[in-house]
Amino acid sequence: MTKLKAAITAVHGDLPDYVLTNQELEQMVDTTDEWISARTGIKERRILKGNGLATSDMGAKAVKGLLDKRGVSPDEVDLLICSTVTPDMKFPATANLISHKTGIKNAFSYDMNAACSGFIYALVTAANFVERGKYKKVVVVGADKMSSIVDYSDRQTCVIFGDAASAVLLEPTMEDVGVIDHQFATDGSGYVHLHMKAGGSLRPPSYDTIDAREHYVYQEGQPVFKFAVTKMAGISRDLMAANNLQTEDIAWLVPHQANLRIIEATGNRMEIPKEKVMVNIQKYGNTTNATIPLCLWDYEGQLQKGDNIILTAFGGGFTWGAVWLKWAY
Ligand code: UT7
């Protein structure tokens, strides 16, 4: 019997106007365009400037564009999930604010946080709602204003991150397309290498935490790098093996955009040819929850119905995973 599946039927993104170049970063910290380009592949990233603008503003623009593109009215949306590590406020959920700003009134909405793996976790969560048959129009948005938690005096992290949002619409289908399978994993012991020290219940904000610059991303680059390569490649291969997928069956690999060297090493380990690996890190840097849908948006014109696509991500937690989907249009 054919099973109801959740298909991505539209993708859209939002990129803030301000372009922060490597040359501008050279004026801010002790770094060079040469170092950033060679070690990360990043040339520029977008920054959301302006008072009163937050993650939900980028998310709302991405969602509005998404619904317009598909000709779907906000009233028709049943559920909106936002994956983010930079919510506008600790509560309520940024998803609620995005719904409010886009006129989505008949949906319930909530946030998910799995750091850089957030989008793929949210995608599969949303797909489960669609596959049950009750929800017909589900929006998943990955959005982060990373500039709000990046220390622009720390050269190890400030060169990497950027701001953006990107969203997909999921709809039910009986065709052989959509989200097919996934594998996810978590290792909480990895928190030591990548976290934000203060601002939570462990270390609530105080003068001390501010003086110690603890409200920023803390990252030990090298261990995170090693885990990212081995875990993304490993779990993607496991997912392919479980589904009898050969390398030549894969039309596109969409890796989380954290570092060009990680992306290339992941592709090499999986023996996926370079031209099938989506890369846009040079333009946007690491936008955390937005990287994977931003890739789909950038490459949308090259995708064909039925394409086998592997999405893979690794992030703070540690969290990692891979999703197999068949492109639906
Ligand atoms: O998305 C969430 C998951 N995050 C990731 O996947 C990120 C994984 N990690 C990375 O991408 C890389 O580890 C980084 C890009 C963060 C760092 O690159 P690296 O090749 O691992 O550099 P490193 O930390 O080993 O540092 C090498 C040198 C050091 O100098 P010494 O000790 O050799 O003198 C650093 O101090 O490069 C120095 N360095 C810099 N130099 C110029 C670190 N950052 C910079 C910089 N400009 N921005």
GROMACS .gro file of C-alpha atoms and ligand atoms in nm:
model
  377
    1MET     CA    1   0.000   0.000   0.000
    2THR     CA    2   0.135   0.345  -0.090
    3LYS     CA    3   0.209   0.550   0.217
    4LEU     CA    4   0.128   0.919   0.256
    5LYS     CA    5   0.451   1.117   0.239
    6ALA     CA    6   0.553   1.474   0.317
    7ALA     CA    7   0.689   1.656   0.012
    8ILE     CA    8   0.874   1.985   0.003
    9THR     CA    9   0.662   2.189  -0.237
   10ALA     CA   10   0.839   2.527  -0.207
   11VAL     CA   11   1.153   2.682  -0.060
   12HIS     CA   12   1.235   3.045   0.004
   13GLY     CA   13   1.494   3.242   0.199
   14ASP     CA   14   1.574   3.581   0.341
   15LEU     CA   15   1.920   3.736   0.350
   16PRO     CA   16   1.985   4.066   0.526
   17ASP     CA   17   2.124   4.340   0.299
   18TYR     CA   18   2.444   4.413   0.490
   19VAL     CA   19   2.746   4.225   0.352
   20LEU     CA   20   3.029   4.173   0.603
   21THR     CA   21   3.339   4.100   0.396
   22ASN     CA   22   3.667   3.941   0.499
   23GLN     CA   23   3.828   4.278   0.429
   24GLU     CA   24   3.604   4.446   0.686
   25LEU     CA   25   3.684   4.172   0.939
   26GLU     CA   26   4.055   4.245   0.881
   27GLN     CA   27   3.984   4.590   1.030
   28MET     CA   28   3.804   4.440   1.333
   29VAL     CA   29   4.031   4.152   1.448
   30ASP     CA   30   4.379   4.015   1.378
   31THR     CA   31   4.292   3.813   1.069
   32THR     CA   32   4.337   3.811   0.692
   33ASP     CA   33   4.122   3.738   0.390
   34GLU     CA   34   4.382   3.475   0.300
   35TRP     CA   35   4.346   3.290   0.635
   36ILE     CA   36   3.966   3.300   0.633
   37SER     CA   37   3.943   3.190   0.268
   38ALA     CA   38   4.196   2.908   0.304
   39ARG     CA   39   4.071   2.774   0.642
   40THR     CA   40   3.695   2.817   0.597
   41GLY     CA   41   3.613   2.897   0.232
   42ILE     CA   42   3.410   3.199   0.345
   43LYS     CA   43   3.439   3.530   0.157
   44GLU     CA   44   3.145   3.721   0.299
   45ARG     CA   45   2.842   3.680   0.522
   46ARG     CA   46   2.520   3.878   0.578
   47ILE     CA   47   2.446   4.069   0.898
   48LEU     CA   48   2.104   4.189   1.015
   49LYS     CA   49   2.152   4.555   1.110
   50GLY     CA   50   1.895   4.788   1.259
   51ASN     CA   51   1.731   4.842   1.594
   52GLY     CA   52   1.441   4.620   1.678
   53LEU     CA   53   1.518   4.361   1.413
   54ALA     CA   54   1.556   4.000   1.519
   55THR     CA   55   1.546   3.640   1.401
   56SER     CA   56   1.167   3.649   1.357
   57ASP     CA   57   1.193   3.937   1.107
   58MET     CA   58   1.412   3.730   0.875
   59GLY     CA   59   1.194   3.425   0.941
   60ALA     CA   60   0.876   3.619   0.860
   61LYS     CA   61   1.019   3.745   0.530
   62ALA     CA   62   1.126   3.394   0.433
   63VAL     CA   63   0.783   3.251   0.521
   64LYS     CA   64   0.590   3.530   0.347
   65GLY     CA   65   0.794   3.477   0.030
   66LEU     CA   66   0.741   3.102   0.060
   67LEU     CA   67   0.362   3.124   0.083
   68ASP     CA   68   0.340   3.384  -0.197
   69LYS     CA   69   0.553   3.166  -0.420
   70ARG     CA   70   0.326   2.864  -0.371
   71GLY     CA   71   0.005   3.069  -0.375
   72VAL     CA   72  -0.088   2.952  -0.026
   73SER     CA   73  -0.283   3.185   0.203
   74PRO     CA   74  -0.155   3.224   0.562
   75ASP     CA   75  -0.499   3.100   0.675
   76GLU     CA   76  -0.428   2.759   0.522
   77VAL     CA   77  -0.114   2.687   0.728
   78ASP     CA   78  -0.173   2.421   0.996
   79LEU     CA   79   0.162   2.418   1.174
   80LEU     CA   80   0.483   2.623   1.175
   81ILE     CA   81   0.805   2.498   1.335
   82CYS     CA   82   1.106   2.728   1.371
   83SER     CA   83   1.451   2.585   1.440
   84THR     CA   84   1.682   2.844   1.593
   85VAL     CA   85   1.953   2.901   1.854
   86THR     CA   86   1.891   3.276   1.854
   87PRO     CA   87   1.524   3.316   1.944
   88ASP     CA   88   1.401   3.678   1.966
   89MET     CA   89   1.332   3.612   2.334
   90LYS     CA   90   1.378   3.311   2.561
   91PHE     CA   91   1.002   3.279   2.539
   92PRO     CA   92   0.760   3.290   2.370
   93ALA     CA   93   0.876   3.083   2.076
   94THR     CA   94   1.007   3.272   1.773
   95ALA     CA   95   0.776   3.049   1.565
   96ASN     CA   96   0.480   3.225   1.729
   97LEU     CA   97   0.622   3.566   1.640
   98ILE     CA   98   0.681   3.458   1.281
   99SER     CA   99   0.321   3.332   1.259
  100HIS     CA  100   0.197   3.662   1.403
  101LYS     CA  101   0.407   3.870   1.159
  102THR     CA  102   0.291   3.670   0.858
  103GLY     CA  103  -0.080   3.658   0.942
  104ILE     CA  104  -0.080   3.283   1.013
  105LYS     CA  105  -0.375   3.251   1.250
  106ASN     CA  106  -0.509   2.898   1.218
  107ALA     CA  107  -0.187   2.716   1.303
  108PHE     CA  108  -0.004   2.612   1.615
  109SER     CA  109   0.366   2.684   1.625
  110TYR     CA  110   0.672   2.616   1.834
  111ASP     CA  111   1.053   2.627   1.827
  112MET     CA  112   1.307   2.346   1.818
  113ASN     CA  113   1.671   2.373   1.919
  114ALA     CA  114   1.922   2.116   1.798
  115ALA     CA  115   2.187   2.378   1.712
  116CYS     CA  116   2.317   2.333   1.357
  117SER     CA  117   2.119   2.008   1.313
  118GLY     CA  118   1.799   2.192   1.402
  119PHE     CA  119   1.661   2.227   1.052
  120ILE     CA  120   1.681   1.858   0.964
  121TYR     CA  121   1.537   1.755   1.303
  122ALA     CA  122   1.250   2.002   1.252
  123LEU     CA  123   1.197   1.882   0.894
  124VAL     CA  124   1.150   1.521   1.002
  125THR     CA  125   0.930   1.623   1.297
  126ALA     CA  126   0.711   1.823   1.058
  127ALA     CA  127   0.705   1.536   0.806
  128ASN     CA  128   0.567   1.306   1.076
  129PHE     CA  129   0.271   1.542   1.129
  130VAL     CA  130   0.202   1.547   0.754
  131GLU     CA  131   0.234   1.168   0.716
  132ARG     CA  132  -0.042   1.116   0.975
  133GLY     CA  133  -0.282   1.285   0.733
  134LYS     CA  134  -0.413   1.551   0.969
  135TYR     CA  135  -0.187   1.840   0.865
  136LYS     CA  136  -0.188   1.957   0.502
  137LYS     CA  137   0.031   2.268   0.502
  138VAL     CA  138   0.328   2.271   0.736
  139VAL     CA  139   0.605   2.532   0.734
  140VAL     CA  140   0.956   2.463   0.863
  141VAL     CA  141   1.181   2.765   0.899
  142GLY     CA  142   1.548   2.765   0.997
  143ALA     CA  143   1.650   3.111   1.115
  144ASP     CA  144   1.937   3.260   1.308
  145LYS     CA  145   2.068   3.605   1.386
  146MET     CA  146   2.410   3.466   1.479
  147SER     CA  147   2.553   3.818   1.500
  148SER     CA  148   2.355   3.855   1.825
  149ILE     CA  149   2.565   3.584   1.996
  150VAL     CA  150   2.901   3.622   1.820
  151ASP     CA  151   3.190   3.800   1.991
  152TYR     CA  152   3.335   4.036   1.731
  153SER     CA  153   3.661   4.052   1.926
  154ASP     CA  154   3.715   3.673   1.899
  155ARG     CA  155   3.878   3.596   1.564
  156GLN     CA  156   3.821   3.221   1.601
  157THR     CA  157   3.442   3.254   1.582
  158CYS     CA  158   3.352   3.593   1.437
  159VAL     CA  159   3.480   3.509   1.089
  160ILE     CA  160   3.257   3.204   1.058
  161PHE     CA  161   2.897   3.301   1.127
  162GLY     CA  162   2.631   3.495   0.939
  163ASP     CA  163   2.261   3.580   0.966
  164ALA     CA  164   1.980   3.440   0.750
  165ALA     CA  165   1.651   3.255   0.742
  166SER     CA  166   1.510   3.001   0.501
  167ALA     CA  167   1.186   2.806   0.496
  168VAL     CA  168   1.022   2.510   0.326
  169LEU     CA  169   0.658   2.415   0.283
  170LEU     CA  170   0.559   2.052   0.339
  171GLU     CA  171   0.244   1.907   0.185
  172PRO     CA  172   0.107   1.550   0.170
  173THR     CA  173   0.158   1.342  -0.142
  174MET     CA  174   0.087   0.986  -0.253
  175GLU     CA  175   0.364   1.005  -0.512
  176ASP     CA  176   0.704   0.848  -0.456
  177VAL     CA  177   0.866   1.179  -0.352
  178GLY     CA  178   0.924   1.367  -0.028
  179VAL     CA  179   1.096   1.282   0.299
  180ILE     CA  180   1.175   0.910   0.278
  181ASP     CA  181   1.405   0.818   0.567
  182HIS     CA  182   1.646   0.963   0.821
  183GLN     CA  183   1.901   0.877   1.090
  184PHE     CA  184   1.971   1.107   1.383
  185ALA     CA  185   2.212   1.091   1.676
  186THR     CA  186   2.304   1.293   1.983
  187ASP     CA  187   2.600   1.288   2.222
  188GLY     CA  188   2.551   1.526   2.511
  189SER     CA  189   2.912   1.489   2.628
  190GLY     CA  190   3.009   1.701   2.326
  191TYR     CA  191   2.864   2.012   2.492
  192VAL     CA  192   3.206   2.098   2.635
  193HIS     CA  193   3.338   2.182   2.288
  194LEU     CA  194   3.054   2.403   2.166
  195HIS     CA  195   2.811   2.600   2.380
  196MET     CA  196   2.711   2.936   2.521
  197LYS     CA  197   2.820   2.955   2.883
  198ALA     CA  198   2.569   3.199   3.030
  199GLY     CA  199   2.214   3.317   2.988
  200GLY     CA  200   2.048   2.986   3.078
  201SER     CA  201   1.938   2.849   3.415
  202LEU     CA  202   2.294   2.731   3.488
  203ARG     CA  203   2.444   3.079   3.474
  204PRO     CA  204   2.170   3.342   3.456
  205PRO     CA  205   2.281   3.681   3.321
  206SER     CA  206   2.476   3.890   3.570
  207TYR     CA  207   2.745   4.157   3.567
  208ASP     CA  208   2.998   3.875   3.613
  209THR     CA  209   2.879   3.678   3.311
  210ILE     CA  210   2.882   3.991   3.098
  211ASP     CA  211   3.231   4.092   3.214
  212ALA     CA  212   3.353   3.739   3.138
  213ARG     CA  213   3.200   3.761   2.785
  214GLU     CA  214   2.999   3.446   2.847
  215HIS     CA  215   2.696   3.539   2.634
  216TYR     CA  216   2.871   3.444   2.312
  217VAL     CA  217   2.935   3.124   2.114
  218TYR     CA  218   3.218   2.928   2.274
  219GLN     CA  219   3.377   2.685   2.028
  220GLU     CA  220   3.684   2.465   2.032
  221GLY     CA  221   3.730   2.451   1.658
  222GLN     CA  222   3.951   2.147   1.611
  223PRO     CA  223   3.753   1.879   1.799
  224VAL     CA  224   3.430   2.010   1.647
  225PHE     CA  225   3.591   1.993   1.303
  226LYS     CA  226   3.696   1.629   1.350
  227PHE     CA  227   3.359   1.516   1.483
  228ALA     CA  228   3.173   1.705   1.210
  229VAL     CA  229   3.357   1.527   0.928
  230THR     CA  230   3.339   1.176   1.072
  231LYS     CA  231   2.982   1.199   1.198
  232MET     CA  232   2.821   1.359   0.891
  233ALA     CA  233   2.991   1.121   0.650
  234GLY     CA  234   2.930   0.819   0.876
  235ILE     CA  235   2.560   0.873   0.937
  236SER     CA  236   2.497   0.960   0.569
  237ARG     CA  237   2.663   0.637   0.461
  238ASP     CA  238   2.464   0.439   0.721
  239LEU     CA  239   2.142   0.592   0.591
  240MET     CA  240   2.235   0.508   0.232
  241ALA     CA  241   2.332   0.151   0.324
  242ALA     CA  242   2.006   0.098   0.514
  243ASN     CA  243   1.816   0.198   0.199
  244ASN     CA  244   2.040   0.022  -0.055
  245LEU     CA  245   2.138   0.355  -0.207
  246GLN     CA  246   2.459   0.360  -0.409
  247THR     CA  247   2.674   0.669  -0.459
  248GLU     CA  248   2.556   0.697  -0.820
  249ASP     CA  249   2.192   0.707  -0.703
  250ILE     CA  250   2.253   1.037  -0.524
  251ALA     CA  251   2.178   1.351  -0.726
  252TRP     CA  252   2.277   1.596  -0.451
  253LEU     CA  253   2.450   1.601  -0.116
  254VAL     CA  254   2.347   1.900   0.097
  255PRO     CA  255   2.586   1.933   0.391
  256HIS     CA  256   2.551   2.188   0.669
  257GLN     CA  257   2.772   2.480   0.566
  258ALA     CA  258   3.017   2.515   0.858
  259ASN     CA  259   3.352   2.510   0.681
  260LEU     CA  260   3.442   2.437   0.316
  261ARG     CA  261   3.707   2.189   0.431
  262ILE     CA  262   3.443   1.997   0.631
  263ILE     CA  263   3.206   2.000   0.332
  264GLU     CA  264   3.476   1.871   0.095
  265ALA     CA  265   3.600   1.607   0.338
  266THR     CA  266   3.244   1.482   0.392
  267GLY     CA  267   3.185   1.458   0.016
  268ASN     CA  268   3.518   1.278  -0.036
  269ARG     CA  269   3.450   1.024   0.239
  270MET     CA  270   3.112   0.951   0.083
  271GLU     CA  271   3.271   0.937  -0.265
  272ILE     CA  272   3.017   1.189  -0.396
  273PRO     CA  273   3.160   1.388  -0.691
  274LYS     CA  274   3.224   1.754  -0.616
  275GLU     CA  275   2.968   1.880  -0.868
  276LYS     CA  276   2.692   1.702  -0.674
  277VAL     CA  277   2.776   1.868  -0.342
  278MET     CA  278   2.588   2.192  -0.272
  279VAL     CA  279   2.812   2.475  -0.154
  280ASN     CA  280   2.723   2.838  -0.083
  281ILE     CA  281   2.932   2.899   0.230
  282GLN     CA  282   3.150   3.148   0.040
  283LYS     CA  283   2.853   3.390   0.025
  284TYR     CA  284   2.681   3.345   0.359
  285GLY     CA  285   2.918   3.176   0.608
  286ASN     CA  286   2.766   2.948   0.870
  287THR     CA  287   2.406   3.057   0.923
  288THR     CA  288   2.343   2.768   1.168
  289ASN     CA  289   1.976   2.666   1.120
  290ALA     CA  290   1.942   2.830   0.778
  291THR     CA  291   2.229   2.666   0.588
  292ILE     CA  292   2.050   2.361   0.444
  293PRO     CA  293   1.729   2.529   0.321
  294LEU     CA  294   1.942   2.817   0.188
  295CYS     CA  295   2.133   2.564  -0.024
  296LEU     CA  296   1.805   2.416  -0.153
  297TRP     CA  297   1.686   2.768  -0.238
  298ASP     CA  298   2.009   2.858  -0.418
  299TYR     CA  299   2.012   2.534  -0.619
  300GLU     CA  300   1.633   2.512  -0.669
  301GLY     CA  301   1.660   2.578  -1.044
  302GLN     CA  302   1.891   2.280  -1.090
  303LEU     CA  303   1.675   2.029  -0.901
  304GLN     CA  304   1.456   1.781  -1.082
  305LYS     CA  305   1.154   1.586  -0.969
  306GLY     CA  306   1.264   1.252  -0.826
  307ASP     CA  307   1.622   1.361  -0.746
  308ASN     CA  308   1.760   1.167  -0.450
  309ILE     CA  309   1.896   1.422  -0.204
  310ILE     CA  310   2.089   1.357   0.116
  311LEU     CA  311   2.078   1.638   0.372
  312THR     CA  312   2.334   1.609   0.651
  313ALA     CA  313   2.421   1.826   0.949
  314PHE     CA  314   2.636   1.837   1.259
  315GLY     CA  315   2.612   2.082   1.544
  316GLY     CA  316   2.632   2.175   1.909
  317GLY     CA  317   2.506   1.912   2.146
  318PHE     CA  318   2.661   1.726   1.981
  319THR     CA  319   2.377   1.656   1.739
  320TRP     CA  320   2.404   1.509   1.391
  321GLY     CA  321   2.198   1.335   1.130
  322ALA     CA  322   2.109   1.268   0.770
  323VAL     CA  323   1.780   1.280   0.578
  324TRP     CA  324   1.700   1.111   0.247
  325LEU     CA  325   1.443   1.299   0.043
  326LYS     CA  326   1.321   1.280  -0.315
  327TRP     CA  327   1.265   1.620  -0.471
  328ALA     CA  328   0.899   1.673  -0.552
  329TYR     CA  329   0.897   1.933  -0.833
  330UT7     O1  330   2.834   2.468   1.277
  330UT7     C1  331   2.863   2.413   1.404
  330UT7     C2  332   2.980   2.326   1.398
  330UT7     N1  333   3.100   2.405   1.383
  330UT7     C3  334   3.196   2.364   1.301
  330UT7     O2  335   3.180   2.267   1.232
  330UT7     C4  336   3.328   2.438   1.302
  330UT7     C5  337   3.444   2.341   1.303
  330UT7     N2  338   3.573   2.402   1.314
  330UT7     C6  339   3.629   2.479   1.217
  330UT7     O3  340   3.567   2.506   1.116
  330UT7     C7  341   3.773   2.519   1.231
  330UT7     O4  342   3.830   2.449   1.339
  330UT7     C8  343   3.794   2.672   1.251
  330UT7     C9  344   3.760   2.747   1.124
  330UT7    C10  345   3.708   2.723   1.365
  330UT7    C11  346   3.941   2.701   1.283
  330UT7     O5  347   4.023   2.649   1.180
  330UT7     P1  348   4.146   2.554   1.215
  330UT7     O6  349   4.209   2.520   1.089
  330UT7     O7  350   4.097   2.441   1.301
  330UT7     O8  351   4.240   2.651   1.295
  330UT7     P2  352   4.298   2.634   1.444
  330UT7     O9  353   4.191   2.658   1.545
  330UT7    O10  354   4.375   2.507   1.451
  330UT7    O11  355   4.401   2.753   1.449
  330UT7    C12  356   4.520   2.755   1.369
  330UT7    C13  357   4.588   2.887   1.390
  330UT7    C14  358   4.606   2.926   1.538
  330UT7    O12  359   4.728   2.994   1.551
  330UT7     P3  360   4.858   2.918   1.609
  330UT7    O13  361   4.819   2.867   1.745
  330UT7    O14  362   4.886   2.809   1.510
  330UT7    O15  363   4.960   3.026   1.610
  330UT7    C15  364   4.493   3.022   1.559
  330UT7    O16  365   4.519   3.111   1.665
  330UT7    O17  366   4.512   2.991   1.330
  330UT7    C16  367   4.487   3.094   1.428
  330UT7     N3  368   4.360   3.155   1.398
  330UT7    C17  369   4.344   3.258   1.312
  330UT7     N4  370   4.435   3.326   1.240
  330UT7    C18  371   4.390   3.425   1.161
  330UT7    C19  372   4.236   3.120   1.446
  330UT7     N5  373   4.144   3.199   1.392
  330UT7    C20  374   4.208   3.286   1.310
  330UT7    C21  375   4.166   3.391   1.226
  330UT7     N6  376   4.260   3.456   1.153
  330UT7     N7  377   4.036   3.424   1.213
   0.00000   0.00000   0.00000
